[in-house]
PDB file of C-alpha atoms in Angstrom:
ATOM      1  CA  MET A   1      11.833  24.616  17.600  1.00  0.00           C
ATOM      2  CA  ALA A   2      10.793  22.195  14.885  1.00  0.00           C
ATOM      3  CA  THR A   3       7.688  20.065  15.405  1.00  0.00           C
ATOM      4  CA  ARG A   4       8.663  16.450  16.030  1.00  0.00           C
ATOM      5  CA  VAL A   5       6.682  14.044  13.811  1.00  0.00           C
ATOM      6  CA  ALA A   6       6.165  10.305  14.273  1.00  0.00           C
ATOM      7  CA  LEU A   7       5.274   8.783  10.908  1.00  0.00           C
ATOM      8  CA  ALA A   8       3.336   5.553  10.271  1.00  0.00           C
ATOM      9  CA  LEU A   9       3.303   4.338   6.653  1.00  0.00           C
ATOM     10  CA  GLY A  10       0.746   1.734   5.623  1.00  0.00           C
ATOM     11  CA  SER A  11       0.685  -1.181   3.199  1.00  0.00           C
ATOM     12  CA  GLY A  12      -0.928  -1.167  -0.225  1.00  0.00           C
ATOM     13  CA  GLY A  13       1.409  -2.292  -2.999  1.00  0.00           C
ATOM     14  CA  ALA A  14       2.274   0.289  -5.641  1.00  0.00           C
ATOM     15  CA  ARG A  15       0.096   2.879  -3.888  1.00  0.00           C
ATOM     16  CA  GLY A  16       3.003   3.012  -1.436  1.00  0.00           C
ATOM     17  CA  TYR A  17       4.725   5.439  -3.800  1.00  0.00           C
ATOM     18  CA  ALA A  18       2.344   7.972  -2.232  1.00  0.00           C
ATOM     19  CA  HIS A  19       4.474   7.706   0.918  1.00  0.00           C
ATOM     20  CA  ILE A  20       7.303   9.464  -0.914  1.00  0.00           C
ATOM     21  CA  GLY A  21       5.005  12.406  -1.523  1.00  0.00           C
ATOM     22  CA  ALA A  22       3.902  12.311   2.116  1.00  0.00           C
ATOM     23  CA  VAL A  23       7.511  12.506   3.324  1.00  0.00           C
ATOM     24  CA  ARG A  24       8.151  15.443   1.001  1.00  0.00           C
ATOM     25  CA  ALA A  25       5.037  17.288   2.197  1.00  0.00           C
ATOM     26  CA  ILE A  26       6.070  16.912   5.839  1.00  0.00           C
ATOM     27  CA  GLU A  27       9.657  17.953   5.194  1.00  0.00           C
ATOM     28  CA  GLU A  28       8.434  21.107   3.425  1.00  0.00           C
ATOM     29  CA  ARG A  29       7.123  22.301   6.779  1.00  0.00           C
ATOM     30  CA  ASP A  30       8.875  23.379   9.938  1.00  0.00           C
ATOM     31  CA  CYS A  31       9.135  19.887  11.389  1.00  0.00           C
ATOM     32  CA  GLU A  32      11.470  16.966  11.942  1.00  0.00           C
ATOM     33  CA  ILE A  33      10.600  13.285  11.439  1.00  0.00           C
ATOM     34  CA  VAL A  34      11.809  11.582  14.629  1.00  0.00           C
ATOM     35  CA  SER A  35      10.317   8.092  14.223  1.00  0.00           C
ATOM     36  CA  VAL A  36       9.087   5.952  11.319  1.00  0.00           C
ATOM     37  CA  ALA A  37       7.206   2.656  11.265  1.00  0.00           C
ATOM     38  CA  GLY A  38       6.136   0.955   8.057  1.00  0.00           C
ATOM     39  CA  THR A  39       4.351  -2.076   6.714  1.00  0.00           C
ATOM     40  CA  SER A  40       5.000  -3.532   3.235  1.00  0.00           C
ATOM     41  CA  MET A  41       5.672  -0.627   0.828  1.00  0.00           C
ATOM     42  CA  GLY A  42       5.455   1.587   3.885  1.00  0.00           C
ATOM     43  CA  ALA A  43       8.422  -0.332   5.291  1.00  0.00           C
ATOM     44  CA  LEU A  44      10.384   0.057   2.069  1.00  0.00           C
ATOM     45  CA  VAL A  45       9.789   3.811   1.759  1.00  0.00           C
ATOM     46  CA  GLY A  46      10.015   4.356   5.514  1.00  0.00           C
ATOM     47  CA  GLY A  47      13.298   2.507   5.801  1.00  0.00           C
ATOM     48  CA  LEU A  48      14.815   4.529   2.993  1.00  0.00           C
ATOM     49  CA  ALA A  49      13.473   7.761   4.488  1.00  0.00           C
ATOM     50  CA  SER A  50      15.109   6.853   7.812  1.00  0.00           C
ATOM     51  CA  ALA A  51      18.352   6.198   5.953  1.00  0.00           C
ATOM     52  CA  GLY A  52      18.145   9.490   4.044  1.00  0.00           C
ATOM     53  CA  ARG A  53      17.856   7.678   0.690  1.00  0.00           C
ATOM     54  CA  VAL A  54      14.198   8.099  -0.223  1.00  0.00           C
ATOM     55  CA  GLU A  55      14.929  10.585  -3.034  1.00  0.00           C
ATOM     56  CA  ASP A  56      17.379   8.125  -4.612  1.00  0.00           C
ATOM     57  CA  PHE A  57      14.574   5.560  -4.622  1.00  0.00           C
ATOM     58  CA  ALA A  58      12.137   8.109  -6.065  1.00  0.00           C
ATOM     59  CA  SER A  59      14.492   8.837  -8.955  1.00  0.00           C
ATOM     60  CA  TRP A  60      14.777   5.117  -9.725  1.00  0.00           C
ATOM     61  CA  ALA A  61      11.036   4.451  -9.387  1.00  0.00           C
ATOM     62  CA  THR A  62       9.958   7.286 -11.688  1.00  0.00           C
ATOM     63  CA  SER A  63      12.181   5.878 -14.432  1.00  0.00           C
ATOM     64  CA  LEU A  64      10.361   2.527 -14.533  1.00  0.00           C
ATOM     65  CA  GLN A  65       8.249   1.548 -17.514  1.00  0.00           C
ATOM     66  CA  ARG A  66       5.647  -1.225 -17.537  1.00  0.00           C
ATOM     67  CA  ARG A  67       8.057  -3.628 -19.250  1.00  0.00           C
ATOM     68  CA  ASP A  68      10.679  -2.954 -16.557  1.00  0.00           C
ATOM     69  CA  VAL A  69       8.196  -3.913 -13.839  1.00  0.00           C
ATOM     70  CA  LEU A  70       7.340  -7.209 -15.544  1.00  0.00           C
ATOM     71  CA  ARG A  71      11.025  -8.059 -15.776  1.00  0.00           C
ATOM     72  CA  LEU A  72      11.745  -7.175 -12.143  1.00  0.00           C
ATOM     73  CA  LEU A  73       8.846  -9.090 -10.599  1.00  0.00           C
ATOM     74  CA  ASP A  74      10.504 -12.450 -11.399  1.00  0.00           C
ATOM     75  CA  PRO A  75       7.562 -14.940 -11.685  1.00  0.00           C
ATOM     76  CA  LYS A  76       7.838 -18.159  -9.621  1.00  0.00           C
ATOM     77  CA  LEU A  77       4.873 -20.268 -10.693  1.00  0.00           C
ATOM     78  CA  THR A  78       5.732 -23.315  -8.558  1.00  0.00           C
ATOM     79  CA  SER A  79       6.595 -21.472  -5.326  1.00  0.00           C
ATOM     80  CA  PRO A  80       4.344 -20.254  -2.446  1.00  0.00           C
ATOM     81  CA  GLY A  81       3.950 -16.904  -4.212  1.00  0.00           C
ATOM     82  CA  VAL A  82       3.574 -15.749  -7.808  1.00  0.00           C
ATOM     83  CA  PHE A  83       6.633 -13.463  -7.635  1.00  0.00           C
ATOM     84  CA  ALA A  84       9.925 -13.700  -5.758  1.00  0.00           C
ATOM     85  CA  ALA A  85      10.599  -9.918  -5.573  1.00  0.00           C
ATOM     86  CA  ASP A  86      14.338 -10.632  -5.329  1.00  0.00           C
ATOM     87  CA  ARG A  87      15.096  -8.953  -8.662  1.00  0.00           C
ATOM     88  CA  LEU A  88      13.113  -5.919  -7.541  1.00  0.00           C
ATOM     89  CA  LEU A  89      15.159  -5.583  -4.365  1.00  0.00           C
ATOM     90  CA  ASP A  90      18.406  -6.421  -6.150  1.00  0.00           C
ATOM     91  CA  ALA A  91      17.735  -3.497  -8.494  1.00  0.00           C
ATOM     92  CA  ILE A  92      17.818  -1.106  -5.523  1.00  0.00           C
ATOM     93  CA  ARG A  93      20.535  -2.942  -3.570  1.00  0.00           C
ATOM     94  CA  ASP A  94      22.878   0.048  -3.836  1.00  0.00           C
ATOM     95  CA  ILE A  95      20.230   2.334  -2.362  1.00  0.00           C
ATOM     96  CA  PHE A  96      19.778   0.047   0.642  1.00  0.00           C
ATOM     97  CA  SER A  97      23.481  -0.856   0.902  1.00  0.00           C
ATOM     98  CA  ASP A  98      24.188  -2.995   4.003  1.00  0.00           C
ATOM     99  CA  VAL A  99      22.798  -0.594   6.570  1.00  0.00           C
ATOM    100  CA  GLN A 100      21.637  -1.901   9.946  1.00  0.00           C
ATOM    101  CA  ILE A 101      18.308  -0.664  11.324  1.00  0.00           C
ATOM    102  CA  GLU A 102      19.860   0.363  14.632  1.00  0.00           C
ATOM    103  CA  ASP A 103      22.342   2.591  12.771  1.00  0.00           C
ATOM    104  CA  LEU A 104      19.712   4.606  10.887  1.00  0.00           C
ATOM    105  CA  ALA A 105      19.520   8.365  11.476  1.00  0.00           C
ATOM    106  CA  ILE A 106      15.828   8.037  12.432  1.00  0.00           C
ATOM    107  CA  PRO A 107      14.451   5.206  14.642  1.00  0.00           C
ATOM    108  CA  PHE A 108      12.645   2.766  12.343  1.00  0.00           C
ATOM    109  CA  THR A 109      10.395  -0.294  12.653  1.00  0.00           C
ATOM    110  CA  ALA A 110       9.458  -2.681   9.832  1.00  0.00           C
ATOM    111  CA  VAL A 111       6.362  -4.779  10.530  1.00  0.00           C
ATOM    112  CA  ALA A 112       5.918  -8.336   9.206  1.00  0.00           C
ATOM    113  CA  THR A 113       3.598 -11.216  10.130  1.00  0.00           C
ATOM    114  CA  ASP A 114       4.645 -14.622  11.487  1.00  0.00           C
ATOM    115  CA  LEU A 115       2.433 -17.129   9.659  1.00  0.00           C
ATOM    116  CA  ALA A 116       2.778 -19.873  12.264  1.00  0.00           C
ATOM    117  CA  SER A 117       2.010 -17.827  15.377  1.00  0.00           C
ATOM    118  CA  ARG A 118      -0.415 -15.391  13.638  1.00  0.00           C
ATOM    119  CA  ARG A 119       1.264 -12.429  15.299  1.00  0.00           C
ATOM    120  CA  GLU A 120       3.033  -9.320  14.053  1.00  0.00           C
ATOM    121  CA  VAL A 121       6.812  -9.075  14.203  1.00  0.00           C
ATOM    122  CA  TRP A 122       8.616  -5.761  14.709  1.00  0.00           C
ATOM    123  CA  PHE A 123      12.088  -5.475  13.198  1.00  0.00           C
ATOM    124  CA  GLN A 124      14.013  -2.735  15.011  1.00  0.00           C
ATOM    125  CA  ARG A 125      17.485  -4.243  14.700  1.00  0.00           C
ATOM    126  CA  GLY A 126      19.464  -6.086  12.044  1.00  0.00           C
ATOM    127  CA  PRO A 127      19.823  -5.667   8.256  1.00  0.00           C
ATOM    128  CA  LEU A 128      17.299  -3.215   6.825  1.00  0.00           C
ATOM    129  CA  ARG A 129      17.087  -5.057   3.515  1.00  0.00           C
ATOM    130  CA  ALA A 130      16.062  -8.366   5.124  1.00  0.00           C
ATOM    131  CA  ALA A 131      13.450  -6.689   7.325  1.00  0.00           C
ATOM    132  CA  VAL A 132      11.893  -4.881   4.364  1.00  0.00           C
ATOM    133  CA  ARG A 133      11.835  -8.077   2.266  1.00  0.00           C
ATOM    134  CA  ALA A 134       9.856  -9.811   5.007  1.00  0.00           C
ATOM    135  CA  SER A 135       7.433  -6.914   5.352  1.00  0.00           C
ATOM    136  CA  ILE A 136       6.564  -6.774   1.621  1.00  0.00           C
ATOM    137  CA  ALA A 137       5.756 -10.482   1.210  1.00  0.00           C
ATOM    138  CA  ILE A 138       2.114 -10.083   0.131  1.00  0.00           C
ATOM    139  CA  PRO A 139       0.450 -13.525   0.532  1.00  0.00           C
ATOM    140  CA  GLY A 140      -0.192 -15.196  -2.801  1.00  0.00           C
ATOM    141  CA  VAL A 141       1.768 -12.501  -4.646  1.00  0.00           C
ATOM    142  CA  PHE A 142       5.315 -12.343  -3.259  1.00  0.00           C
ATOM    143  CA  THR A 143       6.963 -15.416  -1.784  1.00  0.00           C
ATOM    144  CA  PRO A 144       7.293 -15.591   2.022  1.00  0.00           C
ATOM    145  CA  VAL A 145      10.736 -15.347   3.629  1.00  0.00           C
ATOM    146  CA  VAL A 146      12.337 -17.155   6.548  1.00  0.00           C
ATOM    147  CA  ILE A 147      14.302 -15.197   9.160  1.00  0.00           C
ATOM    148  CA  ASN A 148      15.602 -16.951  12.267  1.00  0.00           C
ATOM    149  CA  GLY A 149      13.183 -19.840  11.757  1.00  0.00           C
ATOM    150  CA  ARG A 150      10.082 -17.668  11.328  1.00  0.00           C
ATOM    151  CA  VAL A 151       8.050 -17.899   8.100  1.00  0.00           C
ATOM    152  CA  LEU A 152       7.167 -14.265   7.465  1.00  0.00           C
ATOM    153  CA  VAL A 153       4.697 -12.488   5.196  1.00  0.00           C
ATOM    154  CA  ASP A 154       3.326  -8.982   4.722  1.00  0.00           C
ATOM    155  CA  GLY A 155       2.737  -7.052   7.937  1.00  0.00           C
ATOM    156  CA  GLY A 156      -0.530  -5.785   6.476  1.00  0.00           C
ATOM    157  CA  LEU A 157      -2.207  -8.997   7.616  1.00  0.00           C
ATOM    158  CA  THR A 158      -1.947  -7.891  11.238  1.00  0.00           C
ATOM    159  CA  ASN A 159      -1.078  -4.166  11.250  1.00  0.00           C
ATOM    160  CA  PRO A 160      -1.750  -2.356   7.950  1.00  0.00           C
ATOM    161  CA  VAL A 161      -0.903   1.120   9.367  1.00  0.00           C
ATOM    162  CA  PRO A 162       1.605   0.588  12.201  1.00  0.00           C
ATOM    163  CA  ILE A 163       1.160   3.505  14.599  1.00  0.00           C
ATOM    164  CA  ASP A 164       1.986   1.422  17.706  1.00  0.00           C
ATOM    165  CA  PRO A 165       5.772   1.148  17.143  1.00  0.00           C
ATOM    166  CA  THR A 166       6.127   4.951  17.080  1.00  0.00           C
ATOM    167  CA  VAL A 167       4.602   5.457  20.532  1.00  0.00           C
ATOM    168  CA  GLY A 168       7.875   4.889  22.384  1.00  0.00           C
ATOM    169  CA  VAL A 169       9.647   7.843  20.727  1.00  0.00           C
ATOM    170  CA  PRO A 170       8.807  11.333  22.088  1.00  0.00           C
ATOM    171  CA  SER A 171       7.018  13.392  19.419  1.00  0.00           C
ATOM    172  CA  ASP A 172       4.630  16.307  19.061  1.00  0.00           C
ATOM    173  CA  LEU A 173       2.498  14.878  16.280  1.00  0.00           C
ATOM    174  CA  THR A 174       1.679  11.470  14.801  1.00  0.00           C
ATOM    175  CA  VAL A 175       0.922  11.310  11.092  1.00  0.00           C
ATOM    176  CA  ALA A 176      -0.477   8.077   9.639  1.00  0.00           C
ATOM    177  CA  VAL A 177      -0.721   7.397   5.905  1.00  0.00           C
ATOM    178  CA  SER A 178      -3.289   4.732   5.021  1.00  0.00           C
ATOM    179  CA  LEU A 179      -3.409   3.245   1.521  1.00  0.00           C
ATOM    180  CA  THR A 180      -6.785   1.523   1.970  1.00  0.00           C
ATOM    181  CA  GLY A 181      -9.131   4.517   1.763  1.00  0.00           C
ATOM    182  CA  PRO A 182     -12.628   4.332   0.249  1.00  0.00           C
ATOM    183  CA  ARG A 183     -12.885   4.260  -3.517  1.00  0.00           C
ATOM    184  CA  ARG A 184     -13.138   7.708  -5.037  1.00  0.00           C
ATOM    185  CA  ARG A 185     -16.416   7.094  -6.882  1.00  0.00           C
ATOM    186  CA  THR A 186     -18.315   5.408  -4.059  1.00  0.00           C
ATOM    187  CA  ARG A 187     -19.664   6.320  -0.657  1.00  0.00           C
ATOM    188  CA  ASP A 188     -18.555   4.564   2.524  1.00  0.00           C
ATOM    189  CA  LEU A 189     -19.581   0.922   2.233  1.00  0.00           C
ATOM    190  CA  SER A 190     -18.397  -0.261   5.652  1.00  0.00           C
ATOM    191  CA  ALA A 191     -21.918  -1.218   6.799  1.00  0.00           C
ATOM    192  CA  PRO A 192     -23.140  -4.723   5.848  1.00  0.00           C
ATOM    193  CA  ALA A 193     -25.211  -4.956   2.657  1.00  0.00           C
ATOM    194  CA  GLN A 194     -28.601  -6.665   2.913  1.00  0.00           C
ATOM    195  CA  GLU A 195     -28.998  -8.756  -0.238  1.00  0.00           C
ATOM    196  CA  SER A 196     -31.234 -11.423  -1.719  1.00  0.00           C
ATOM    197  CA  ALA A 197     -29.794 -14.449  -3.538  1.00  0.00           C
ATOM    198  CA  ALA A 198     -32.724 -14.333  -5.994  1.00  0.00           C
ATOM    199  CA  PRO A 199     -32.032 -12.996  -9.528  1.00  0.00           C
ATOM    200  CA  GLN A 200     -32.474  -9.228  -9.964  1.00  0.00           C
ATOM    201  CA  ARG A 201     -33.926  -7.267 -12.858  1.00  0.00           C
ATOM    202  CA  PHE A 202     -31.532  -7.344 -15.819  1.00  0.00           C
ATOM    203  CA  GLU A 203     -30.809  -3.602 -15.950  1.00  0.00           C
ATOM    204  CA  GLU A 204     -29.922  -3.487 -12.245  1.00  0.00           C
ATOM    205  CA  TRP A 205     -27.871  -6.685 -12.577  1.00  0.00           C
ATOM    206  CA  ARG A 206     -25.896  -5.315 -15.534  1.00  0.00           C
ATOM    207  CA  SER A 207     -25.182  -1.978 -13.853  1.00  0.00           C
ATOM    208  CA  ARG A 208     -23.941  -3.619 -10.646  1.00  0.00           C
ATOM    209  CA  LEU A 209     -21.786  -6.123 -12.548  1.00  0.00           C
ATOM    210  CA  ARG A 210     -20.091  -3.331 -14.496  1.00  0.00           C
ATOM    211  CA  ARG A 211     -19.300  -1.482 -11.259  1.00  0.00           C
ATOM    212  CA  SER A 212     -18.073  -4.660  -9.599  1.00  0.00           C
ATOM    213  CA  VAL A 213     -15.696  -5.634 -12.401  1.00  0.00           C
ATOM    214  CA  ALA A 214     -14.337  -2.077 -12.676  1.00  0.00           C
ATOM    215  CA  GLY A 215     -13.802  -1.961  -8.921  1.00  0.00           C
ATOM    216  CA  ILE A 216     -11.921  -5.271  -8.807  1.00  0.00           C
ATOM    217  CA  THR A 217      -9.784  -4.871 -11.907  1.00  0.00           C
ATOM    218  CA  GLY A 218      -9.047  -1.164 -11.477  1.00  0.00           C
ATOM    219  CA  ARG A 219     -10.131  -0.442 -15.045  1.00  0.00           C
ATOM    220  CA  GLU A 220     -12.661   2.233 -15.948  1.00  0.00           C
ATOM    221  CA  GLU A 221     -16.260   1.259 -16.553  1.00  0.00           C
ATOM    222  CA  PRO A 222     -16.987   1.093 -20.316  1.00  0.00           C
ATOM    223  CA  GLU A 223     -18.746   4.190 -21.668  1.00  0.00           C
ATOM    224  CA  GLN A 224     -21.169   2.021 -23.634  1.00  0.00           C
ATOM    225  CA  ASP A 225     -22.994  -1.036 -22.402  1.00  0.00           C
ATOM    226  CA  VAL A 226     -21.291  -4.328 -23.138  1.00  0.00           C
ATOM    227  CA  PRO A 227     -23.785  -6.942 -24.439  1.00  0.00           C
ATOM    228  CA  VAL A 228     -23.980  -9.443 -21.574  1.00  0.00           C
ATOM    229  CA  GLN A 229     -26.651 -11.796 -20.281  1.00  0.00           C
ATOM    230  CA  PRO A 230     -26.927 -13.246 -16.765  1.00  0.00           C
ATOM    231  CA  LEU A 231     -25.982 -16.904 -17.229  1.00  0.00           C
ATOM    232  CA  ARG A 232     -26.645 -19.148 -14.230  1.00  0.00           C
ATOM    233  CA  THR A 233     -24.536 -22.027 -12.942  1.00  0.00           C
ATOM    234  CA  SER A 234     -25.889 -25.261 -11.460  1.00  0.00           C
ATOM    235  CA  TRP A 235     -25.595 -23.632  -8.008  1.00  0.00           C
ATOM    236  CA  GLY A 236     -27.954 -20.802  -8.953  1.00  0.00           C
ATOM    237  CA  THR A 237     -25.204 -18.167  -9.181  1.00  0.00           C
ATOM    238  CA  ASP A 238     -24.092 -16.015 -12.113  1.00  0.00           C
ATOM    239  CA  GLU A 239     -21.199 -16.899 -14.402  1.00  0.00           C
ATOM    240  CA  LEU A 240     -17.899 -15.180 -13.583  1.00  0.00           C
ATOM    241  CA  PRO A 241     -16.886 -12.334 -15.940  1.00  0.00           C
ATOM    242  CA  ALA A 242     -14.006 -13.239 -18.254  1.00  0.00           C
ATOM    243  CA  GLU A 243     -12.156 -10.024 -17.319  1.00  0.00           C
ATOM    244  CA  LEU A 244     -11.384 -11.210 -13.792  1.00  0.00           C
ATOM    245  CA  THR A 245      -7.883 -12.583 -13.176  1.00  0.00           C
ATOM    246  CA  MET A 246      -6.467 -14.469 -10.204  1.00  0.00           C
ATOM    247  CA  ARG A 247      -4.165 -11.517  -9.513  1.00  0.00           C
ATOM    248  CA  ASP A 248      -7.095  -9.088  -9.360  1.00  0.00           C
ATOM    249  CA  VAL A 249      -9.104 -11.285  -7.024  1.00  0.00           C
ATOM    250  CA  THR A 250      -6.141 -12.037  -4.733  1.00  0.00           C
ATOM    251  CA  ALA A 251      -5.077  -8.400  -4.468  1.00  0.00           C
ATOM    252  CA  GLN A 252      -8.570  -7.062  -3.852  1.00  0.00           C
ATOM    253  CA  SER A 253      -9.346  -9.761  -1.273  1.00  0.00           C
ATOM    254  CA  PHE A 254      -6.197  -8.874   0.660  1.00  0.00           C
ATOM    255  CA  GLU A 255      -6.974  -5.159   0.467  1.00  0.00           C
ATOM    256  CA  ALA A 256     -10.542  -5.679   1.670  1.00  0.00           C
ATOM    257  CA  MET A 257      -9.217  -7.465   4.752  1.00  0.00           C
ATOM    258  CA  GLN A 258      -6.566  -4.807   5.323  1.00  0.00           C
ATOM    259  CA  GLY A 259      -9.129  -2.014   5.245  1.00  0.00           C
ATOM    260  CA  ILE A 260     -11.148  -3.619   8.037  1.00  0.00           C
ATOM    261  CA  VAL A 261      -8.093  -4.439  10.172  1.00  0.00           C
ATOM    262  CA  ALA A 262      -6.698  -0.926   9.704  1.00  0.00           C
ATOM    263  CA  ARG A 263      -9.910   0.716  10.923  1.00  0.00           C
ATOM    264  CA  TYR A 264      -9.883  -1.294  14.140  1.00  0.00           C
ATOM    265  CA  ARG A 265      -6.151  -0.882  14.770  1.00  0.00           C
ATOM    266  CA  MET A 266      -6.227   2.872  14.160  1.00  0.00           C
ATOM    267  CA  ALA A 267      -9.258   3.285  16.404  1.00  0.00           C
ATOM    268  CA  ALA A 268      -7.301   1.673  19.247  1.00  0.00           C
ATOM    269  CA  VAL A 269      -4.172   3.802  18.671  1.00  0.00           C
ATOM    270  CA  PRO A 270      -5.316   6.936  16.799  1.00  0.00           C
ATOM    271  CA  ALA A 271      -3.039   9.326  14.934  1.00  0.00           C
ATOM    272  CA  ASP A 272      -3.246  13.112  15.129  1.00  0.00           C
ATOM    273  CA  VAL A 273      -3.373  13.413  11.334  1.00  0.00           C
ATOM    274  CA  VAL A 274      -4.575  10.638   9.007  1.00  0.00           C
ATOM    275  CA  VAL A 275      -3.802  10.786   5.290  1.00  0.00           C
ATOM    276  CA  THR A 276      -6.083   8.477   3.306  1.00  0.00           C
ATOM    277  CA  VAL A 277      -5.107   7.303  -0.178  1.00  0.00           C
ATOM    278  CA  PRO A 278      -8.048   5.749  -2.099  1.00  0.00           C
ATOM    279  CA  VAL A 279      -7.706   2.036  -2.692  1.00  0.00           C
ATOM    280  CA  ASP A 280      -8.539   2.567  -6.372  1.00  0.00           C
ATOM    281  CA  ALA A 281      -5.717   5.062  -6.943  1.00  0.00           C
ATOM    282  CA  CYS A 282      -3.966   2.213  -8.778  1.00  0.00           C
ATOM    283  CA  ARG A 283      -3.674  -1.551  -8.782  1.00  0.00           C
ATOM    284  CA  SER A 284      -1.293  -3.221  -6.341  1.00  0.00           C
ATOM    285  CA  LEU A 285       1.347  -4.062  -8.962  1.00  0.00           C
ATOM    286  CA  ASP A 286       1.246  -0.814 -10.964  1.00  0.00           C
ATOM    287  CA  PHE A 287       4.840  -0.033 -10.038  1.00  0.00           C
ATOM    288  CA  HIS A 288       5.320   1.924 -13.271  1.00  0.00           C
ATOM    289  CA  ARG A 289       3.064   4.773 -12.056  1.00  0.00           C
ATOM    290  CA  ALA A 290       5.404   6.286  -9.475  1.00  0.00           C
ATOM    291  CA  GLU A 291       5.297   9.897 -10.617  1.00  0.00           C
ATOM    292  CA  GLU A 292       1.527  10.330 -10.410  1.00  0.00           C
ATOM    293  CA  LEU A 293       1.271   8.453  -7.099  1.00  0.00           C
ATOM    294  CA  ILE A 294       4.042  10.509  -5.510  1.00  0.00           C
ATOM    295  CA  ALA A 295       2.171  13.643  -6.568  1.00  0.00           C
ATOM    296  CA  LEU A 296      -1.068  12.230  -5.149  1.00  0.00           C
ATOM    297  CA  GLY A 297       0.578  11.452  -1.808  1.00  0.00           C
ATOM    298  CA  HIS A 298       2.053  14.945  -1.626  1.00  0.00           C
ATOM    299  CA  ARG A 299      -1.289  16.606  -2.360  1.00  0.00           C
ATOM    300  CA  LEU A 300      -3.308  14.472   0.061  1.00  0.00           C
ATOM    301  CA  THR A 301      -0.771  14.920   2.856  1.00  0.00           C
ATOM    302  CA  SER A 302      -0.571  18.679   2.341  1.00  0.00           C
ATOM    303  CA  ASP A 303      -4.371  18.894   2.386  1.00  0.00           C
ATOM    304  CA  ALA A 304      -4.601  16.797   5.565  1.00  0.00           C
ATOM    305  CA  LEU A 305      -1.998  18.914   7.358  1.00  0.00           C
ATOM    306  CA  ASP A 306      -3.720  22.120   6.270  1.00  0.00           C
ATOM    307  CA  ALA A 307      -7.109  20.804   7.420  1.00  0.00           C
ATOM    308  CA  ALA A 308      -5.641  19.918  10.810  1.00  0.00           C
ATOM    309  CA  GLY A 309      -4.222  23.411  11.152  1.00  0.00           C
ATOM    310  CA  VAL A 310      -0.742  22.169  11.967  1.00  0.00           C
ATOM    311  CA  LEU A 311       2.730  22.369  10.524  1.00  0.00           C
ATOM    312  CA  PRO A 312       2.695  25.625   8.549  1.00  0.00           C
ATOM    313  CA  ARG A 313       4.755  25.554   5.383  1.00  0.00           C
ATOM    314  CA  ARG A 314       8.326  26.784   5.649  1.00  0.00           C
ATOM    315  CA  PRO A 315       8.658  30.324   4.262  1.00  0.00           C
ATOM    316  CA  ASP A 316      11.144  29.132   1.653  1.00  0.00           C
ATOM    317  CA  GLY A 317       8.939  26.147   0.735  1.00  0.00           C
ATOM    318  CA  GLY A 318      11.933  23.847   0.913  1.00  0.00           C
ATOM    319  CA  SER A 319      12.799  20.722   2.836  1.00  0.00           C
ATOM    320  CA  ARG A 320      14.761  20.424   5.990  1.00  0.00           C
ATOM    321  CA  PRO A 321      18.437  19.711   5.309  1.00  0.00           C
ATOM    322  CA  PRO A 322      19.465  16.022   5.390  1.00  0.00           C
ATOM    323  CA  ARG A 323      20.458  14.712   8.791  1.00  0.00           C
TER     324      ARG A 323
END
């Protein structure tokens, strides 16, 4: 008898392509996905996986170039978000079709956040497309949406890796995929840092600034030192580096908050297997990097399942047939 898997897919922008690889890695083994819950990109991929259309989405996503992403994001400079995301969802309208959540082959929950009440909202009925649009509304990036009088934004504010909605469906194993893992080149920095506001030695200051800018922007540290000097403002703080953009700061601030919330939420409702995708695998809006992120998700999920000693690979190495 196949192992029944409950799958929780977390939020994290373009890193959510890794969820496609996670689904593939699970389906390669003698198991059956019986429940899916997702937040943000986890809701998009999870909803399509529940509908049996995730490979159609993968084919579309791997064809995107950087210029295609810029065209699809649809900037809205005077609205409550930089991008509307409607063109992005319109481009995959045929993949979503007009399916209702309650009619999906696999029970599915999309998680969003009600801005007024500060509570999470679980969509388990109604149009899949509307529920996913609410779940992906990253504050300050994608515009909020209104459904039945609620002003809704990204579910990652309240539940970045939604394990809770899967509890009600009988399963043998819960697999959670988090997209807010520690950066690959750093140790765990969850403990508070003790720091002085006084100026540091120049060499130490320069080294830390280079690491900080690289960490926020997602770009590699320069191989050679860039000639910089610590300029002070009237408040006794250093000048901001010119490389920083509003998008970088907004995305990294949101991800920092998500990482903390996810740790607490997952400690309260733990999964049997946790797949952790590093937060620096790509930037939040790098939607043109699907192929490498899918491969990353597949590798990390396979490694996590092997380490847990569960779900042996199917002898033929293939996926379970579509439901």
